[in-house]
């Protein structure tokens, strides 16, 4: 049995799970999320205050889907009850970030500003303090969507290994390289 797949998912107070036609719907105080279970070999059942994911056989693809769907449903339960939060830091002289409603404006050393409109499920906040790197805080109930938005923001200016300039996650360590050495005479 899969170590992840066999664990039951505990439902916190205020969270309900509904299963209809292979679509799992999780409702909670932070919103509502849906996930389709595309495998006929994996079954999802609600038993009291727990959600259990079972599989039909021990084939390798079935074992993989067993753990996958359990993890996806667990992330949905955590998302609608607590939510997910990611913080990104912009390192570089003159690099700025501002948020106006659901639009994130980035000045990253290009000839133009970059405007990124956020989906309604994601809340964005950009903070710039004097003598500190600008911070972008993203919050959502959907972990997959949040990760996708963070990856999109990071592609605008990836951290480079020589000076460390770019967009990185808070706490992320960038592996640095030494620059050129003096020519030998």
CSV table of C-alpha atoms in Angstrom, one decimal:
chain,number,residue,atom,x,y,z
A,1,UNK,CA,0.0,0.0,0.0
A,2,UNK,CA,1.2,3.5,-0.7
A,3,UNK,CA,2.5,5.3,2.4
A,4,UNK,CA,0.8,8.5,1.4
A,5,UNK,CA,-2.3,7.0,-0.2
A,6,UNK,CA,-3.3,4.9,2.7
A,7,UNK,CA,-3.4,7.8,5.2
A,8,UNK,CA,-7.0,9.1,5.8
A,9,UNK,CA,-7.6,12.8,5.4
A,10,UNK,CA,-9.0,14.5,8.6
A,11,UNK,CA,-11.7,17.1,7.9
A,12,UNK,CA,-11.4,20.2,10.1
A,13,UNK,CA,-14.5,21.9,11.4
A,14,UNK,CA,-16.4,23.9,8.7
A,15,UNK,CA,-15.1,21.8,5.8
A,16,UNK,CA,-17.4,19.6,3.8
A,17,UNK,CA,-16.5,17.1,1.0
A,18,UNK,CA,-19.0,16.1,-1.7
A,19,UNK,CA,-18.3,13.4,-4.3
A,20,UNK,CA,-20.5,13.2,-7.4
A,21,UNK,CA,-19.7,11.6,-10.8
A,22,UNK,CA,-15.9,11.3,-10.0
A,23,UNK,CA,-15.7,15.0,-9.1
A,24,UNK,CA,-14.6,15.8,-5.5
A,25,UNK,CA,-15.9,19.2,-4.3
A,26,UNK,CA,-14.4,20.6,-1.1
A,27,UNK,CA,-16.1,23.6,0.6
A,28,UNK,CA,-14.7,25.6,3.5
A,29,UNK,CA,-14.4,29.1,4.9
A,30,UNK,CA,-11.8,30.2,2.3
A,31,UNK,CA,-13.7,29.0,-0.7
A,32,UNK,CA,-14.6,26.0,-2.8
A,33,UNK,CA,-12.3,23.7,-4.9
A,34,UNK,CA,-13.1,20.9,-7.4
A,35,UNK,CA,-11.0,18.0,-8.6
A,36,UNK,CA,-11.9,15.3,-11.1
A,37,UNK,CA,-10.7,11.8,-10.3
A,38,UNK,CA,-9.9,10.6,-13.8
A,39,UNK,CA,-9.0,7.0,-12.8
A,40,UNK,CA,-11.6,4.2,-12.5
A,41,UNK,CA,-9.1,2.2,-10.4
A,42,UNK,CA,-9.1,4.8,-7.5
A,43,UNK,CA,-12.1,5.4,-5.3
A,44,UNK,CA,-12.8,8.3,-2.9
A,45,UNK,CA,-15.2,7.9,0.0
A,46,UNK,CA,-16.2,10.1,2.9
A,47,UNK,CA,-16.5,8.2,6.2
A,48,UNK,CA,-17.6,10.5,9.1
A,49,UNK,CA,-15.0,13.2,9.5
A,50,UNK,CA,-12.4,11.5,7.3
A,51,UNK,CA,-11.9,11.1,3.5
A,52,UNK,CA,-10.4,7.8,2.4
A,53,UNK,CA,-8.8,7.0,-1.0
A,54,UNK,CA,-8.6,3.4,-2.0
A,55,UNK,CA,-7.3,1.6,-5.1
A,56,UNK,CA,-8.5,-1.5,-7.0
A,57,UNK,CA,-5.1,-3.3,-7.6
A,58,UNK,CA,-1.4,-3.0,-7.0
A,59,UNK,CA,-0.3,-2.1,-10.6
A,60,UNK,CA,2.4,0.6,-10.7
A,61,UNK,CA,0.2,3.3,-12.5
A,62,UNK,CA,-2.6,2.6,-10.0
A,63,UNK,CA,-0.3,3.0,-7.0
A,64,UNK,CA,1.0,6.3,-8.4
A,65,UNK,CA,-2.6,7.7,-8.9
A,66,UNK,CA,-3.5,6.5,-5.4
A,67,UNK,CA,-0.9,8.7,-3.8
A,68,UNK,CA,-1.5,11.6,-6.3
A,69,UNK,CA,-5.3,11.9,-5.7
A,70,UNK,CA,-4.8,11.6,-1.9
A,71,UNK,CA,-2.3,14.4,-2.0
A,72,UNK,CA,-4.5,16.6,-4.3
A,73,UNK,CA,-7.5,16.1,-2.0
A,74,UNK,CA,-5.4,16.8,1.1
A,75,UNK,CA,-4.1,20.1,-0.5
A,76,UNK,CA,-7.7,21.1,-1.3
A,77,UNK,CA,-8.8,20.5,2.3
A,78,UNK,CA,-5.9,22.5,3.7
A,79,UNK,CA,-6.5,25.2,1.1
A,80,UNK,CA,-10.2,25.8,2.0
A,81,UNK,CA,-9.5,25.7,5.7
A,82,UNK,CA,-6.2,27.6,6.2
A,83,UNK,CA,-5.1,28.7,2.7
A,84,UNK,CA,-1.7,28.9,1.2
A,85,UNK,CA,0.8,31.8,1.1
A,86,UNK,CA,4.0,32.4,-0.9
A,87,UNK,CA,6.4,35.3,-0.5
A,88,UNK,CA,8.7,36.4,-3.3
A,89,UNK,CA,11.6,38.9,-3.0
A,90,UNK,CA,13.0,41.1,-5.8
A,91,UNK,CA,16.7,41.7,-5.6
A,92,UNK,CA,18.3,44.3,-7.7
A,93,UNK,CA,19.0,48.1,-7.9
A,94,UNK,CA,16.0,49.9,-9.3
A,95,UNK,CA,13.7,46.8,-9.4
A,96,UNK,CA,10.3,47.6,-8.1
A,97,UNK,CA,6.9,45.9,-7.5
A,98,UNK,CA,3.5,47.6,-6.9
A,99,UNK,CA,0.0,46.1,-6.7
A,100,UNK,CA,-3.2,47.9,-7.7
A,101,UNK,CA,-6.1,45.7,-6.9
A,102,UNK,CA,-5.6,42.5,-8.9
A,103,UNK,CA,-2.8,43.9,-11.1
A,104,UNK,CA,0.8,43.4,-10.3
A,105,UNK,CA,3.2,46.0,-11.8
A,106,UNK,CA,6.9,45.0,-12.0
A,107,UNK,CA,9.8,47.2,-13.0
A,108,UNK,CA,12.7,44.8,-13.6
A,109,UNK,CA,15.2,46.7,-15.6
A,110,UNK,CA,13.5,46.3,-19.0
A,111,UNK,CA,12.6,49.3,-21.2
A,112,UNK,CA,8.9,48.8,-20.1
A,113,UNK,CA,7.0,47.8,-17.0
A,114,UNK,CA,5.4,44.4,-16.8
A,115,UNK,CA,1.7,44.2,-15.8
A,116,UNK,CA,0.3,40.9,-14.7
A,117,UNK,CA,-3.4,40.5,-14.0
A,118,UNK,CA,-4.1,38.0,-11.2
A,119,UNK,CA,-7.0,35.5,-11.3
A,120,UNK,CA,-9.8,36.3,-8.8
A,121,UNK,CA,-8.8,33.3,-6.6
A,122,UNK,CA,-5.3,34.8,-5.8
A,123,UNK,CA,-4.8,37.9,-3.6
A,124,UNK,CA,-1.6,39.9,-4.3
A,125,UNK,CA,0.2,42.4,-2.1
A,126,UNK,CA,3.4,44.2,-2.9
A,127,UNK,CA,5.4,46.0,-0.2
A,128,UNK,CA,8.4,48.2,-0.7
A,129,UNK,CA,10.3,49.5,2.3
A,130,UNK,CA,13.3,51.8,2.3
A,131,UNK,CA,16.7,49.9,2.2
A,132,UNK,CA,14.9,46.5,1.9
A,133,UNK,CA,14.1,44.4,-1.1
A,134,UNK,CA,10.5,44.6,-2.4
A,135,UNK,CA,8.3,41.7,-1.3
A,136,UNK,CA,5.4,40.2,-3.2
A,137,UNK,CA,2.9,38.2,-1.1
A,138,UNK,CA,0.5,35.9,-2.8
A,139,UNK,CA,-2.4,34.1,-1.1
A,140,UNK,CA,-4.9,31.5,-2.4
A,141,UNK,CA,-6.8,28.4,-1.4
A,142,UNK,CA,-5.7,26.6,-4.6
A,143,UNK,CA,-2.1,25.4,-4.2
A,144,UNK,CA,-1.7,24.5,-7.9
A,145,UNK,CA,-2.8,27.9,-9.1
A,146,UNK,CA,-0.6,29.7,-6.6
A,147,UNK,CA,2.5,27.7,-7.7
A,148,UNK,CA,1.8,28.4,-11.3
A,149,UNK,CA,1.4,32.1,-10.7
A,150,UNK,CA,4.7,32.2,-8.7
A,151,UNK,CA,6.5,30.3,-11.6
A,152,UNK,CA,5.1,32.8,-14.1
A,153,UNK,CA,6.4,35.8,-12.0
A,154,UNK,CA,9.8,34.2,-11.6
A,155,UNK,CA,10.2,33.8,-15.4
A,156,UNK,CA,10.3,37.5,-15.8
A,157,UNK,CA,13.7,37.8,-14.2
A,158,UNK,CA,15.2,34.6,-12.8
A,159,UNK,CA,18.0,35.0,-10.1
A,160,UNK,CA,21.4,35.0,-11.8
A,161,UNK,CA,24.4,33.3,-10.1
A,162,UNK,CA,26.9,36.2,-10.1
A,163,UNK,CA,25.2,39.0,-8.2
A,164,UNK,CA,22.0,37.2,-7.2
A,165,UNK,CA,19.8,39.8,-8.9
A,166,UNK,CA,16.3,38.7,-9.9
A,167,UNK,CA,13.0,37.3,-8.4
A,168,UNK,CA,13.4,34.6,-5.7
A,169,UNK,CA,11.4,33.0,-3.0
A,170,UNK,CA,11.9,34.3,0.6
A,171,UNK,CA,14.5,32.1,2.2
A,172,UNK,CA,15.7,30.6,-1.1
A,173,UNK,CA,19.5,30.2,-1.3
A,174,UNK,CA,20.9,31.1,-4.7
A,175,UNK,CA,24.1,29.2,-5.6
A,176,UNK,CA,26.7,31.8,-6.4
A,177,UNK,CA,29.6,31.7,-8.8
A,178,UNK,CA,32.8,33.7,-8.6
A,179,UNK,CA,33.3,36.1,-11.5
A,180,UNK,CA,36.3,36.5,-13.7
A,181,UNK,CA,39.8,36.2,-12.3
A,182,UNK,CA,42.7,38.5,-13.2
A,183,UNK,CA,44.7,37.5,-16.2
A,184,UNK,CA,48.0,35.7,-15.4
A,185,UNK,CA,51.1,37.6,-16.6
